PDB file of C-alpha atoms in Angstrom:
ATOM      1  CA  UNK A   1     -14.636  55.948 -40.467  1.00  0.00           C
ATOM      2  CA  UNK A   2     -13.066  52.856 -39.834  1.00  0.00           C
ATOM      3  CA  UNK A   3     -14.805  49.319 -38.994  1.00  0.00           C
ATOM      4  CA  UNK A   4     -14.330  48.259 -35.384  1.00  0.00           C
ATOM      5  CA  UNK A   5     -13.946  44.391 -36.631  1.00  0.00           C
ATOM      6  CA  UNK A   6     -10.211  44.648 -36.944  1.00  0.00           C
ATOM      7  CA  UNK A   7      -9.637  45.705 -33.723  1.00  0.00           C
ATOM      8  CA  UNK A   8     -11.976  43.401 -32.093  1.00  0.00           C
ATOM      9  CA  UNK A   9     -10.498  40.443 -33.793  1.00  0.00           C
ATOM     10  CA  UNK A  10      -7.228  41.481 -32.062  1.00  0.00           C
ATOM     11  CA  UNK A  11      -8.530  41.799 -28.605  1.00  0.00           C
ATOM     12  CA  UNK A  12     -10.485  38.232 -29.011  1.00  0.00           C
ATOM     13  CA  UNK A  13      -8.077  36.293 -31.138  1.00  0.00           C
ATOM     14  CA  UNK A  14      -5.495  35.775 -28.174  1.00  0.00           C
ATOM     15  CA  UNK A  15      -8.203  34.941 -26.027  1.00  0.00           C
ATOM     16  CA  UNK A  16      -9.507  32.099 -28.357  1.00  0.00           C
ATOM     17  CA  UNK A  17      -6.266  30.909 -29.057  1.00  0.00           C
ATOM     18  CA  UNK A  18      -5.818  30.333 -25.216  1.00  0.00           C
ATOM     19  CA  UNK A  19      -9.270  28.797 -24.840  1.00  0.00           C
ATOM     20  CA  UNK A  20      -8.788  26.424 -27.881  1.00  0.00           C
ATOM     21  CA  UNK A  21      -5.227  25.377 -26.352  1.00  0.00           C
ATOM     22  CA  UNK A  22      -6.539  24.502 -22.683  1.00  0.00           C
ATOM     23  CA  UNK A  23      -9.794  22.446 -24.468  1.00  0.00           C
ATOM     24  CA  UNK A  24      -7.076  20.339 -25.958  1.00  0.00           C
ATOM     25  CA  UNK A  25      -5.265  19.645 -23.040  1.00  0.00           C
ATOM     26  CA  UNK A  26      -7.797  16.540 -22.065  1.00  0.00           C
ATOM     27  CA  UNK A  27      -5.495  14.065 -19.719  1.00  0.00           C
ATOM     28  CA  UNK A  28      -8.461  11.428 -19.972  1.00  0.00           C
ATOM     29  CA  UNK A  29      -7.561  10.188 -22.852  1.00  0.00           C
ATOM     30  CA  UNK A  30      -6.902   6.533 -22.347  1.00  0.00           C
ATOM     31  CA  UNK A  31      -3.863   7.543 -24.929  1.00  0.00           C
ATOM     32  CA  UNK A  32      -1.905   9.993 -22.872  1.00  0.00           C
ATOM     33  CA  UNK A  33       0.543   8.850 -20.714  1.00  0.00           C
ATOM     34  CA  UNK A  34       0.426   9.366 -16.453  1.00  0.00           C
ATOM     35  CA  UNK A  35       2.886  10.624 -15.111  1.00  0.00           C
ATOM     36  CA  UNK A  36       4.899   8.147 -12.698  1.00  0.00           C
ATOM     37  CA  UNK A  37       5.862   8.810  -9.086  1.00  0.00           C
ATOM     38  CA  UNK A  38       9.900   7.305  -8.113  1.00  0.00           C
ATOM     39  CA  UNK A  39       8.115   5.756  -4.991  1.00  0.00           C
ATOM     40  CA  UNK A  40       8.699   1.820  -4.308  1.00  0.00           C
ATOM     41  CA  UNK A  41       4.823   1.123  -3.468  1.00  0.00           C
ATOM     42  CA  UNK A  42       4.531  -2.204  -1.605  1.00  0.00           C
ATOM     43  CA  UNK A  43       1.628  -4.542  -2.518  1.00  0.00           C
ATOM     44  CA  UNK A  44       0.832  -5.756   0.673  1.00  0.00           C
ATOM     45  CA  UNK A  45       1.098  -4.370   4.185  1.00  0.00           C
ATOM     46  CA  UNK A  46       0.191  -6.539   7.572  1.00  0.00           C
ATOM     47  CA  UNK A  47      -1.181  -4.620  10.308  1.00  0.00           C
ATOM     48  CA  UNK A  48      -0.306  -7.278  13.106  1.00  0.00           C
ATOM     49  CA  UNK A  49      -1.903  -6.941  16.275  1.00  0.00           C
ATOM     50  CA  UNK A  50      -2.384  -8.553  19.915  1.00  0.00           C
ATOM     51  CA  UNK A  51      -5.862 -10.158  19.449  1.00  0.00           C
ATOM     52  CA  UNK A  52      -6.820  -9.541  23.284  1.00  0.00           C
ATOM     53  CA  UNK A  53      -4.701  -6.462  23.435  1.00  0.00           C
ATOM     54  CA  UNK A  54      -5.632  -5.029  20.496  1.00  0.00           C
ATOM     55  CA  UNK A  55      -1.832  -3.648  21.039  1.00  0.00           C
ATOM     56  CA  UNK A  56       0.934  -4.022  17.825  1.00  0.00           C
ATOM     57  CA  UNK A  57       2.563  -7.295  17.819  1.00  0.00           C
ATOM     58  CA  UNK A  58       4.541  -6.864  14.418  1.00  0.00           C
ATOM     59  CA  UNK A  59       8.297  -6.755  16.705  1.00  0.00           C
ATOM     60  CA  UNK A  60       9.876 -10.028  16.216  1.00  0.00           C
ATOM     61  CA  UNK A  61       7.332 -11.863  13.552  1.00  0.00           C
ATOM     62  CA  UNK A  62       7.926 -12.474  10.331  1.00  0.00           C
ATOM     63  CA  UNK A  63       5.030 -12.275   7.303  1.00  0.00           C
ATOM     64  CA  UNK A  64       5.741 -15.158   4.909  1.00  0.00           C
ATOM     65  CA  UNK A  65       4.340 -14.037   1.355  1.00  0.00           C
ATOM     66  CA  UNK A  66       3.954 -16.835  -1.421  1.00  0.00           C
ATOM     67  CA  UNK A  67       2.380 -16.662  -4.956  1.00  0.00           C
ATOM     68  CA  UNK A  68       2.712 -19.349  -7.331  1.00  0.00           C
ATOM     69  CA  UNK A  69       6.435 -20.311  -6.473  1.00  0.00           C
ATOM     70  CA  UNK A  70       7.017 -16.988  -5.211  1.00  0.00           C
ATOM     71  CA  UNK A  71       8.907 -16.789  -1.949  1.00  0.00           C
ATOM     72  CA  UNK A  72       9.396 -13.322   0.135  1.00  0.00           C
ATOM     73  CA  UNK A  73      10.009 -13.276   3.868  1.00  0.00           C
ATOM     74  CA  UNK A  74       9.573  -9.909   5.287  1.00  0.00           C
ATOM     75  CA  UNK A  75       9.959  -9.166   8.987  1.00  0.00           C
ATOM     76  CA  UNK A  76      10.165  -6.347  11.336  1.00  0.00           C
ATOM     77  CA  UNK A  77      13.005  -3.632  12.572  1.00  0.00           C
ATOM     78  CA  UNK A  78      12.086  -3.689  16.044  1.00  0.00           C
ATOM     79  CA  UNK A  79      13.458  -0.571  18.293  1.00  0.00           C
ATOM     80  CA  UNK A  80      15.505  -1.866  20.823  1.00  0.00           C
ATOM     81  CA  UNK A  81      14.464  -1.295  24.384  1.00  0.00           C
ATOM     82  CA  UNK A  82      11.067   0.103  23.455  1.00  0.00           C
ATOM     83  CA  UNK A  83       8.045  -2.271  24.364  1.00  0.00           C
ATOM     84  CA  UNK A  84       5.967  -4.442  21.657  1.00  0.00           C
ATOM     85  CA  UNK A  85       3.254  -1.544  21.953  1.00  0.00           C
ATOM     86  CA  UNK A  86       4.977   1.017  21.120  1.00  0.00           C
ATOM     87  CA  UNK A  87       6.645  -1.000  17.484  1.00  0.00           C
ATOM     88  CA  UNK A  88       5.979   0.009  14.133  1.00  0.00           C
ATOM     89  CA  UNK A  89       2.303  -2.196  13.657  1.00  0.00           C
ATOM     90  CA  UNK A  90       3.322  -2.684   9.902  1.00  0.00           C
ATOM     91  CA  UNK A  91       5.310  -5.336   8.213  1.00  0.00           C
ATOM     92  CA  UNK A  92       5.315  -4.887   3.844  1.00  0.00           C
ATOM     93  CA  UNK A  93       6.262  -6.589   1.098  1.00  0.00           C
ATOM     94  CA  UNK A  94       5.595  -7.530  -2.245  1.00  0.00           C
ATOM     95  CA  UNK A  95       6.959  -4.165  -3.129  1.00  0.00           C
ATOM     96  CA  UNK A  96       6.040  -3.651  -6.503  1.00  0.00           C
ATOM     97  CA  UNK A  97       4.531  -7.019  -7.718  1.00  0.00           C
ATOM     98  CA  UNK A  98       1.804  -8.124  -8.513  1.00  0.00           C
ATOM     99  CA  UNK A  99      -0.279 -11.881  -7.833  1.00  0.00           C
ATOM    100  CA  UNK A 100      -2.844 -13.467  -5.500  1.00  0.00           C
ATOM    101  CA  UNK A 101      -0.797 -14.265  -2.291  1.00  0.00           C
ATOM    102  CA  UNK A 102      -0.833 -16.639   0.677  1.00  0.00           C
ATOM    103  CA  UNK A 103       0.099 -14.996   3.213  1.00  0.00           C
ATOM    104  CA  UNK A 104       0.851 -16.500   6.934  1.00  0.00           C
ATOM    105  CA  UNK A 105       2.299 -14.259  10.198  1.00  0.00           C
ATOM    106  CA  UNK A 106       4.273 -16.150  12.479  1.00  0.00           C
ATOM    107  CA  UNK A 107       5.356 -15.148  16.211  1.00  0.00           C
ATOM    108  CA  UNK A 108       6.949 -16.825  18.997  1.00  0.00           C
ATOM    109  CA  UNK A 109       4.190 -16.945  21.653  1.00  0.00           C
ATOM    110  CA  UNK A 110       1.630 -16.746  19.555  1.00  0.00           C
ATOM    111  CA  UNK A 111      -0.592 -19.014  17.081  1.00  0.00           C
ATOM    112  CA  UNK A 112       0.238 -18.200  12.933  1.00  0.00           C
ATOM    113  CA  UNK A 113      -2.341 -16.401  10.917  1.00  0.00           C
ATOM    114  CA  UNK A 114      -3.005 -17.098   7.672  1.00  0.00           C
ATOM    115  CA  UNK A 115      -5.240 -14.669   4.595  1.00  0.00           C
ATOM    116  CA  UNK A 116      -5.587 -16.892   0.988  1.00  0.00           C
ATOM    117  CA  UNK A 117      -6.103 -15.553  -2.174  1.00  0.00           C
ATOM    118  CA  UNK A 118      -5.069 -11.907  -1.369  1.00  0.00           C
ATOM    119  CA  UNK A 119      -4.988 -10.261  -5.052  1.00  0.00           C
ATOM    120  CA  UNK A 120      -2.833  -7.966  -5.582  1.00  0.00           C
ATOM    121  CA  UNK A 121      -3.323  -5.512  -8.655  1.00  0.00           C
ATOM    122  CA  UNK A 122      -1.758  -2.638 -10.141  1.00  0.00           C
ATOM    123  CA  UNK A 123      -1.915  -0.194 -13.264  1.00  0.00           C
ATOM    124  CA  UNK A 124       0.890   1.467 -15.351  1.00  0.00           C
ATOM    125  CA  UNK A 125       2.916   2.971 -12.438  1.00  0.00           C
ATOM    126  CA  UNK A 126       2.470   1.115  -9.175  1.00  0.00           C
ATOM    127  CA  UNK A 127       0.721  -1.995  -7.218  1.00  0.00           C
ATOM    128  CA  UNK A 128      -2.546  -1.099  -5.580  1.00  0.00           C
ATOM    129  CA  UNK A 129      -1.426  -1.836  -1.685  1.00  0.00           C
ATOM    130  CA  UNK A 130      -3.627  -4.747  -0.193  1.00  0.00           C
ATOM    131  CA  UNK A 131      -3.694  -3.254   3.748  1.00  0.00           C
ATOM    132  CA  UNK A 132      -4.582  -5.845   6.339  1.00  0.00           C
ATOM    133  CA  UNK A 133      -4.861  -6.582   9.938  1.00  0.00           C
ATOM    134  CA  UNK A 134      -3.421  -9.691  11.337  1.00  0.00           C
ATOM    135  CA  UNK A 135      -4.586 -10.311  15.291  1.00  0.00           C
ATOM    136  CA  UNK A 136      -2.743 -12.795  16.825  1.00  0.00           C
ATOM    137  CA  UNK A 137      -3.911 -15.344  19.487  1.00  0.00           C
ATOM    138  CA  UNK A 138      -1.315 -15.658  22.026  1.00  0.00           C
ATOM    139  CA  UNK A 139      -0.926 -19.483  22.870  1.00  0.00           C
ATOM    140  CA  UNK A 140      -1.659 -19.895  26.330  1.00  0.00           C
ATOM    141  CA  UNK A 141       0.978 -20.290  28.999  1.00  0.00           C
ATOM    142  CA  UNK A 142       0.374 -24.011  29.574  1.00  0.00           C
ATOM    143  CA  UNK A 143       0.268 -25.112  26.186  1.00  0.00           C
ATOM    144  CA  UNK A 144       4.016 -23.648  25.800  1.00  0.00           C
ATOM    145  CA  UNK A 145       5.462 -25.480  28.615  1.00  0.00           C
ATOM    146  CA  UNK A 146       4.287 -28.597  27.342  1.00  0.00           C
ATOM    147  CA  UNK A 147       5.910 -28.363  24.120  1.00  0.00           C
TER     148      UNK A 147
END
Protein backbone atom coordinates (compact mmCIF):
# COMPACT_ATOMS: atom_id res chain seq x y z
CA UNK A 1 0.00 0.00 0.00
CA UNK A 2 1.01 3.27 -0.83
CA UNK A 3 1.88 6.31 1.68
CA UNK A 4 -0.74 9.04 1.66
CA UNK A 5 2.23 11.82 2.04
CA UNK A 6 2.57 12.26 -1.67
CA UNK A 7 -0.73 13.03 -2.27
CA UNK A 8 -1.17 15.26 0.60
CA UNK A 9 1.82 17.28 -0.30
CA UNK A 10 -0.03 17.94 -3.61
CA UNK A 11 -3.27 19.04 -2.20
CA UNK A 12 -1.31 21.46 0.45
CA UNK A 13 1.61 22.61 -1.61
CA UNK A 14 -0.60 25.03 -3.84
CA UNK A 15 -2.22 26.18 -0.89
CA UNK A 16 1.11 27.20 0.85
CA UNK A 17 2.47 28.58 -2.09
CA UNK A 18 -0.59 31.01 -2.18
CA UNK A 19 -0.37 31.74 1.54
CA UNK A 20 3.46 32.41 1.40
CA UNK A 21 2.81 34.80 -1.76
CA UNK A 22 -0.05 37.02 -0.07
CA UNK A 23 2.33 37.21 3.44
CA UNK A 24 4.79 38.88 1.15
CA UNK A 25 2.66 41.26 -0.29
CA UNK A 26 3.16 43.82 2.90
CA UNK A 27 2.42 47.55 1.33
CA UNK A 28 3.75 49.02 4.78
CA UNK A 29 6.92 48.89 3.99
CA UNK A 30 8.26 52.39 4.17
CA UNK A 31 10.20 50.95 0.83
CA UNK A 32 7.32 50.28 -1.48
CA UNK A 33 6.11 52.81 -3.49
CA UNK A 34 2.13 54.39 -3.23
CA UNK A 35 0.47 54.50 -5.82
CA UNK A 36 -0.34 58.20 -7.11
CA UNK A 37 -3.77 59.57 -7.98
CA UNK A 38 -3.69 62.20 -11.53
CA UNK A 39 -5.78 64.62 -9.27
CA UNK A 40 -4.45 68.42 -8.95
CA UNK A 41 -5.06 68.58 -4.97
CA UNK A 42 -5.11 72.24 -3.86
CA UNK A 43 -3.34 73.16 -0.59
CA UNK A 44 -5.59 75.55 0.64
CA UNK A 45 -9.32 76.11 0.29
CA UNK A 46 -11.29 79.38 1.85
CA UNK A 47 -14.68 78.76 2.93
CA UNK A 48 -15.81 82.55 2.82
CA UNK A 49 -18.83 83.44 4.49
CA UNK A 50 -21.27 86.45 5.52
CA UNK A 51 -20.27 86.84 9.23
CA UNK A 52 -23.97 87.94 10.26
CA UNK A 53 -25.47 85.86 7.54
CA UNK A 54 -23.64 83.03 7.97
CA UNK A 55 -24.58 82.94 4.00
CA UNK A 56 -21.44 82.32 1.19
CA UNK A 57 -19.77 85.45 0.31
CA UNK A 58 -16.90 83.88 -1.92
CA UNK A 59 -18.76 85.70 -5.47
CA UNK A 60 -16.68 88.59 -6.33
CA UNK A 61 -13.60 88.32 -3.61
CA UNK A 62 -10.45 87.43 -4.25
CA UNK A 63 -8.05 85.18 -1.65
CA UNK A 64 -4.53 86.64 -1.87
CA UNK A 65 -2.03 83.68 -0.96
CA UNK A 66 1.73 84.64 -0.14
CA UNK A 67 4.66 82.46 1.14
CA UNK A 68 8.04 83.68 1.26
CA UNK A 69 7.95 85.72 -2.12
CA UNK A 70 5.28 83.62 -3.32
CA UNK A 71 2.43 85.43 -5.01
CA UNK A 72 -1.04 83.58 -6.11
CA UNK A 73 -4.30 85.47 -6.50
CA UNK A 74 -7.18 83.19 -6.71
CA UNK A 75 -10.76 84.41 -7.03
CA UNK A 76 -14.15 83.19 -7.69
CA UNK A 77 -16.39 82.09 -10.97
CA UNK A 78 -19.45 83.60 -9.86
CA UNK A 79 -22.85 82.32 -11.73
CA UNK A 80 -24.33 85.08 -13.30
CA UNK A 81 -27.78 86.08 -12.19
CA UNK A 82 -27.82 83.70 -9.24
CA UNK A 83 -27.63 85.50 -5.73
CA UNK A 84 -24.33 85.60 -3.40
CA UNK A 85 -26.12 82.69 -1.36
CA UNK A 86 -26.53 80.49 -3.64
CA UNK A 87 -22.29 80.82 -5.05
CA UNK A 88 -19.87 78.21 -4.81
CA UNK A 89 -18.59 79.06 -0.78
CA UNK A 90 -15.02 77.90 -1.90
CA UNK A 91 -12.16 79.78 -3.36
CA UNK A 92 -8.55 77.30 -3.73
CA UNK A 93 -5.28 77.64 -4.45
CA UNK A 94 -1.93 76.69 -3.79
CA UNK A 95 -2.70 73.70 -5.90
CA UNK A 96 -0.04 71.45 -5.31
CA UNK A 97 2.56 73.40 -3.19
CA UNK A 98 3.64 73.37 -0.34
CA UNK A 99 4.74 76.44 2.54
CA UNK A 100 3.32 78.35 5.52
CA UNK A 101 1.01 81.01 3.88
CA UNK A 102 -0.46 84.44 4.61
CA UNK A 103 -3.42 84.46 3.50
CA UNK A 104 -5.91 87.69 3.31
CA UNK A 105 -9.77 87.66 1.61
CA UNK A 106 -10.76 90.79 0.23
CA UNK A 107 -14.45 91.96 -0.82
CA UNK A 108 -16.00 95.07 -1.85
CA UNK A 109 -18.41 95.85 1.02
CA UNK A 110 -16.81 94.12 3.35
CA UNK A 111 -13.67 94.38 5.86
CA UNK A 112 -10.38 91.88 4.63
CA UNK A 113 -9.62 88.82 6.63
CA UNK A 114 -6.47 87.72 7.24
CA UNK A 115 -5.06 83.69 8.71
CA UNK A 116 -0.86 83.78 9.31
CA UNK A 117 1.24 81.01 9.34
CA UNK A 118 -1.16 78.52 7.60
CA UNK A 119 1.28 75.37 6.94
CA UNK A 120 0.76 73.63 4.32
CA UNK A 121 2.24 69.97 4.08
CA UNK A 122 2.25 67.15 1.85
CA UNK A 123 3.80 63.54 1.29
CA UNK A 124 4.98 61.74 -1.92
CA UNK A 125 1.81 62.30 -4.05
CA UNK A 126 -0.18 65.34 -3.02
CA UNK A 127 -0.49 68.54 -0.53
CA UNK A 128 -2.53 67.86 2.56
CA UNK A 129 -5.53 70.59 1.86
CA UNK A 130 -5.55 73.31 4.72
CA UNK A 131 -9.72 73.91 4.70
CA UNK A 132 -10.79 77.16 6.28
CA UNK A 133 -13.60 79.46 6.92
CA UNK A 134 -13.26 83.08 6.27
CA UNK A 135 -16.49 85.25 7.77
CA UNK A 136 -16.54 88.50 6.60
CA UNK A 137 -17.71 91.69 8.45
CA UNK A 138 -19.65 93.74 6.14
CA UNK A 139 -18.53 97.48 6.63
CA UNK A 140 -21.40 99.33 7.64
CA UNK A 141 -23.41 101.52 5.31
CA UNK A 142 -22.16 104.83 6.73
CA UNK A 143 -18.67 104.11 6.87
CA UNK A 144 -18.84 103.50 2.88
CA UNK A 145 -20.35 106.72 2.03
CA UNK A 146 -17.80 108.50 3.77
CA UNK A 147 -15.00 107.11 1.95
Amino acid sequence: MMSQAPRIARMFTPLLLLATALCGCDDSSPHSPRPCTAEYVPGIEVMILDAETRLPAACGATVWLTDDGYLELAVDHCVEGRPDSLQYPWIMGAYEREGVYTIVVTKAGYESWSMSSVQVTGDECHVHTQRLEAYLQRVPLDSREEN
